């Protein structure tokens, strides 16, 4: 199977299971006691909602929590994002955000970037333009939080 067609069928099945696992058992769901930023984002095309809370300490994302409702893609993306970014310095968070956005836009190199961790399971969303907003919803909330922190 050519690389442009996506991962092999057995990997697609594993990725689908990983997405469903994060949807059914989200990581870092809930509220932070004293967040530095609290952002709510809605996807107007489907109604998905993400409420993201972020705590920073010395230029590092100390903690991320989210709440919301929506499809498996938006909720799994938020869950995976919080796992990958927690404890990372701002520069690394911004780099990973650019890589994830590029992957959702169809960048094959980004889809194989190991630094994205479990987020690579969402690479198939690139072939579903109507779902890009779902995958990027938590990331847009994160961008808002980072902008508020200067």
mmCIF file of C-alpha atoms in Angstrom:
data_model
loop_
_atom_site.group_PDB
_atom_site.id
_atom_site.type_symbol
_atom_site.label_atom_id
_atom_site.label_comp_id
_atom_site.label_asym_id
_atom_site.label_seq_id
_atom_site.Cartn_x
_atom_site.Cartn_y
_atom_site.Cartn_z
ATOM 1 C CA UNK A 1 0.000 0.000 0.000
ATOM 2 C CA UNK A 2 1.494 3.401 -0.946
ATOM 3 C CA UNK A 3 2.264 5.761 1.911
ATOM 4 C CA UNK A 4 -0.201 8.315 0.564
ATOM 5 C CA UNK A 5 -3.044 5.854 1.176
ATOM 6 C CA UNK A 6 -2.407 5.880 4.919
ATOM 7 C CA UNK A 7 -1.306 3.181 7.321
ATOM 8 C CA UNK A 8 -1.715 -0.531 6.719
ATOM 9 C CA UNK A 9 -5.132 -1.982 7.649
ATOM 10 C CA UNK A 10 -3.850 -3.491 10.915
ATOM 11 C CA UNK A 11 -2.493 -0.083 11.978
ATOM 12 C CA UNK A 12 -5.750 1.593 11.009
ATOM 13 C CA UNK A 13 -7.590 -0.795 13.323
ATOM 14 C CA UNK A 14 -5.132 -0.075 16.158
ATOM 15 C CA UNK A 15 -5.486 3.660 15.599
ATOM 16 C CA UNK A 16 -9.278 3.404 15.622
ATOM 17 C CA UNK A 17 -9.132 1.472 18.912
ATOM 18 C CA UNK A 18 -6.798 4.081 20.414
ATOM 19 C CA UNK A 19 -9.153 6.899 19.404
ATOM 20 C CA UNK A 20 -12.132 5.049 20.875
ATOM 21 C CA UNK A 21 -10.187 4.320 24.073
ATOM 22 C CA UNK A 22 -9.423 8.022 24.576
ATOM 23 C CA UNK A 23 -13.066 8.851 23.805
ATOM 24 C CA UNK A 24 -14.473 6.286 26.247
ATOM 25 C CA UNK A 25 -11.819 6.816 28.951
ATOM 26 C CA UNK A 26 -10.529 10.367 28.490
ATOM 27 C CA UNK A 27 -7.322 11.325 30.216
ATOM 28 C CA UNK A 28 -7.013 14.610 32.104
ATOM 29 C CA UNK A 29 -10.738 15.286 32.010
ATOM 30 C CA UNK A 30 -12.034 17.573 34.722
ATOM 31 C CA UNK A 31 -11.121 20.919 36.195
ATOM 32 C CA UNK A 32 -7.993 22.537 37.568
ATOM 33 C CA UNK A 33 -8.279 24.261 40.911
ATOM 34 C CA UNK A 34 -6.418 27.435 39.865
ATOM 35 C CA UNK A 35 -5.957 27.577 36.076
ATOM 36 C CA UNK A 36 -3.997 30.397 34.490
ATOM 37 C CA UNK A 37 -6.273 30.217 31.450
ATOM 38 C CA UNK A 38 -9.735 28.777 30.895
ATOM 39 C CA UNK A 39 -10.997 28.710 27.323
ATOM 40 C CA UNK A 40 -14.205 27.406 25.795
ATOM 41 C CA UNK A 41 -14.320 26.658 22.081
ATOM 42 C CA UNK A 42 -17.216 25.428 19.982
ATOM 43 C CA UNK A 43 -17.181 23.904 16.545
ATOM 44 C CA UNK A 44 -20.005 25.743 14.770
ATOM 45 C CA UNK A 45 -20.329 23.101 12.059
ATOM 46 C CA UNK A 46 -21.163 20.241 14.439
ATOM 47 C CA UNK A 47 -21.746 21.684 17.912
ATOM 48 C CA UNK A 48 -18.770 20.015 19.653
ATOM 49 C CA UNK A 49 -17.571 21.885 22.754
ATOM 50 C CA UNK A 50 -14.208 21.880 24.518
ATOM 51 C CA UNK A 51 -13.492 23.704 27.767
ATOM 52 C CA UNK A 52 -9.735 23.729 28.289
ATOM 53 C CA UNK A 53 -7.929 24.801 31.428
ATOM 54 C CA UNK A 54 -4.177 25.349 31.514
ATOM 55 C CA UNK A 55 -1.736 26.052 34.331
ATOM 56 C CA UNK A 56 1.709 27.427 33.487
ATOM 57 C CA UNK A 57 4.832 27.533 35.615
ATOM 58 C CA UNK A 58 8.110 29.113 34.510
ATOM 59 C CA UNK A 59 7.294 28.782 30.811
ATOM 60 C CA UNK A 60 6.152 25.174 31.132
ATOM 61 C CA UNK A 61 2.645 23.761 30.751
ATOM 62 C CA UNK A 62 2.335 22.384 34.264
ATOM 63 C CA UNK A 63 -1.192 20.986 33.888
ATOM 64 C CA UNK A 64 -3.958 20.673 31.295
ATOM 65 C CA UNK A 65 -7.544 19.586 31.878
ATOM 66 C CA UNK A 66 -10.530 19.548 29.598
ATOM 67 C CA UNK A 67 -14.245 19.004 29.634
ATOM 68 C CA UNK A 68 -16.693 18.980 26.800
ATOM 69 C CA UNK A 69 -18.962 17.043 24.599
ATOM 70 C CA UNK A 70 -18.832 15.948 21.046
ATOM 71 C CA UNK A 71 -17.650 13.304 18.669
ATOM 72 C CA UNK A 72 -14.944 10.737 19.291
ATOM 73 C CA UNK A 73 -12.461 12.746 17.234
ATOM 74 C CA UNK A 74 -12.796 16.007 19.175
ATOM 75 C CA UNK A 75 -12.806 14.350 22.578
ATOM 76 C CA UNK A 76 -9.979 11.907 21.805
ATOM 77 C CA UNK A 77 -7.883 14.715 20.329
ATOM 78 C CA UNK A 78 -8.314 16.732 23.543
ATOM 79 C CA UNK A 79 -7.440 13.722 25.700
ATOM 80 C CA UNK A 80 -4.343 12.867 23.674
ATOM 81 C CA UNK A 81 -3.264 16.508 23.513
ATOM 82 C CA UNK A 82 -3.338 16.877 27.297
ATOM 83 C CA UNK A 83 -1.179 13.777 27.700
ATOM 84 C CA UNK A 84 1.417 14.774 25.136
ATOM 85 C CA UNK A 85 1.768 18.431 26.170
ATOM 86 C CA UNK A 86 1.727 18.271 29.964
ATOM 87 C CA UNK A 87 5.123 19.199 31.383
ATOM 88 C CA UNK A 88 6.442 20.584 28.082
ATOM 89 C CA UNK A 89 8.001 24.046 27.683
ATOM 90 C CA UNK A 90 6.003 26.566 25.697
ATOM 91 C CA UNK A 91 8.324 26.390 22.669
ATOM 92 C CA UNK A 92 7.838 22.616 22.444
ATOM 93 C CA UNK A 93 4.063 22.999 22.879
ATOM 94 C CA UNK A 94 3.984 25.472 19.997
ATOM 95 C CA UNK A 95 6.124 23.185 17.818
ATOM 96 C CA UNK A 96 3.909 20.176 18.523
ATOM 97 C CA UNK A 97 0.823 22.255 17.803
ATOM 98 C CA UNK A 98 2.226 23.219 14.394
ATOM 99 C CA UNK A 99 3.124 19.580 13.663
ATOM 100 C CA UNK A 100 -0.319 18.315 14.660
ATOM 101 C CA UNK A 101 -2.037 20.986 12.562
ATOM 102 C CA UNK A 102 0.185 20.079 9.609
ATOM 103 C CA UNK A 103 -0.673 16.399 10.065
ATOM 104 C CA UNK A 104 -4.395 17.129 10.040
ATOM 105 C CA UNK A 105 -3.780 19.177 6.895
ATOM 106 C CA UNK A 106 -2.292 16.107 5.202
ATOM 107 C CA UNK A 107 1.464 16.495 5.828
ATOM 108 C CA UNK A 108 2.822 12.932 5.557
ATOM 109 C CA UNK A 109 6.061 13.813 7.392
ATOM 110 C CA UNK A 110 4.107 15.151 10.369
ATOM 111 C CA UNK A 111 2.036 11.942 10.427
ATOM 112 C CA UNK A 112 5.220 9.974 11.159
ATOM 113 C CA UNK A 113 6.645 12.419 13.731
ATOM 114 C CA UNK A 114 7.177 10.292 16.849
ATOM 115 C CA UNK A 115 7.063 13.370 19.076
ATOM 116 C CA UNK A 116 3.291 13.494 18.443
ATOM 117 C CA UNK A 117 2.890 10.187 20.273
ATOM 118 C CA UNK A 118 -0.662 8.829 20.292
ATOM 119 C CA UNK A 119 -1.848 11.873 18.330
ATOM 120 C CA UNK A 120 -0.574 10.146 15.188
ATOM 121 C CA UNK A 121 -3.649 7.913 15.452
ATOM 122 C CA UNK A 122 -5.625 10.926 14.188
ATOM 123 C CA UNK A 123 -3.621 11.193 10.942
ATOM 124 C CA UNK A 124 -6.502 9.623 9.003
ATOM 125 C CA UNK A 125 -8.624 12.689 9.741
ATOM 126 C CA UNK A 126 -6.571 14.442 7.048
ATOM 127 C CA UNK A 127 -8.669 12.535 4.495
ATOM 128 C CA UNK A 128 -11.902 13.856 6.074
ATOM 129 C CA UNK A 129 -11.915 17.661 5.610
ATOM 130 C CA UNK A 130 -15.292 17.992 7.315
ATOM 131 C CA UNK A 131 -13.708 16.574 10.507
ATOM 132 C CA UNK A 132 -10.601 18.789 10.604
ATOM 133 C CA UNK A 133 -12.406 21.228 12.911
ATOM 134 C CA UNK A 134 -13.188 18.385 15.305
ATOM 135 C CA UNK A 135 -9.563 17.283 15.568
ATOM 136 C CA UNK A 136 -8.315 20.875 15.931
ATOM 137 C CA UNK A 137 -10.906 22.147 18.427
ATOM 138 C CA UNK A 138 -8.835 21.587 21.589
ATOM 139 C CA UNK A 139 -5.742 22.871 19.805
ATOM 140 C CA UNK A 140 -7.494 26.136 18.949
ATOM 141 C CA UNK A 141 -8.466 26.487 22.612
ATOM 142 C CA UNK A 142 -4.835 25.892 23.497
ATOM 143 C CA UNK A 143 -3.714 28.592 21.054
ATOM 144 C CA UNK A 144 -6.131 31.005 22.760
ATOM 145 C CA UNK A 145 -4.681 30.068 26.173
ATOM 146 C CA UNK A 146 -1.117 30.576 24.956
ATOM 147 C CA UNK A 147 -2.035 33.959 23.450
ATOM 148 C CA UNK A 148 -3.422 35.076 26.810
ATOM 149 C CA UNK A 149 -0.149 34.168 28.476
ATOM 150 C CA UNK A 150 1.814 36.370 26.052
#
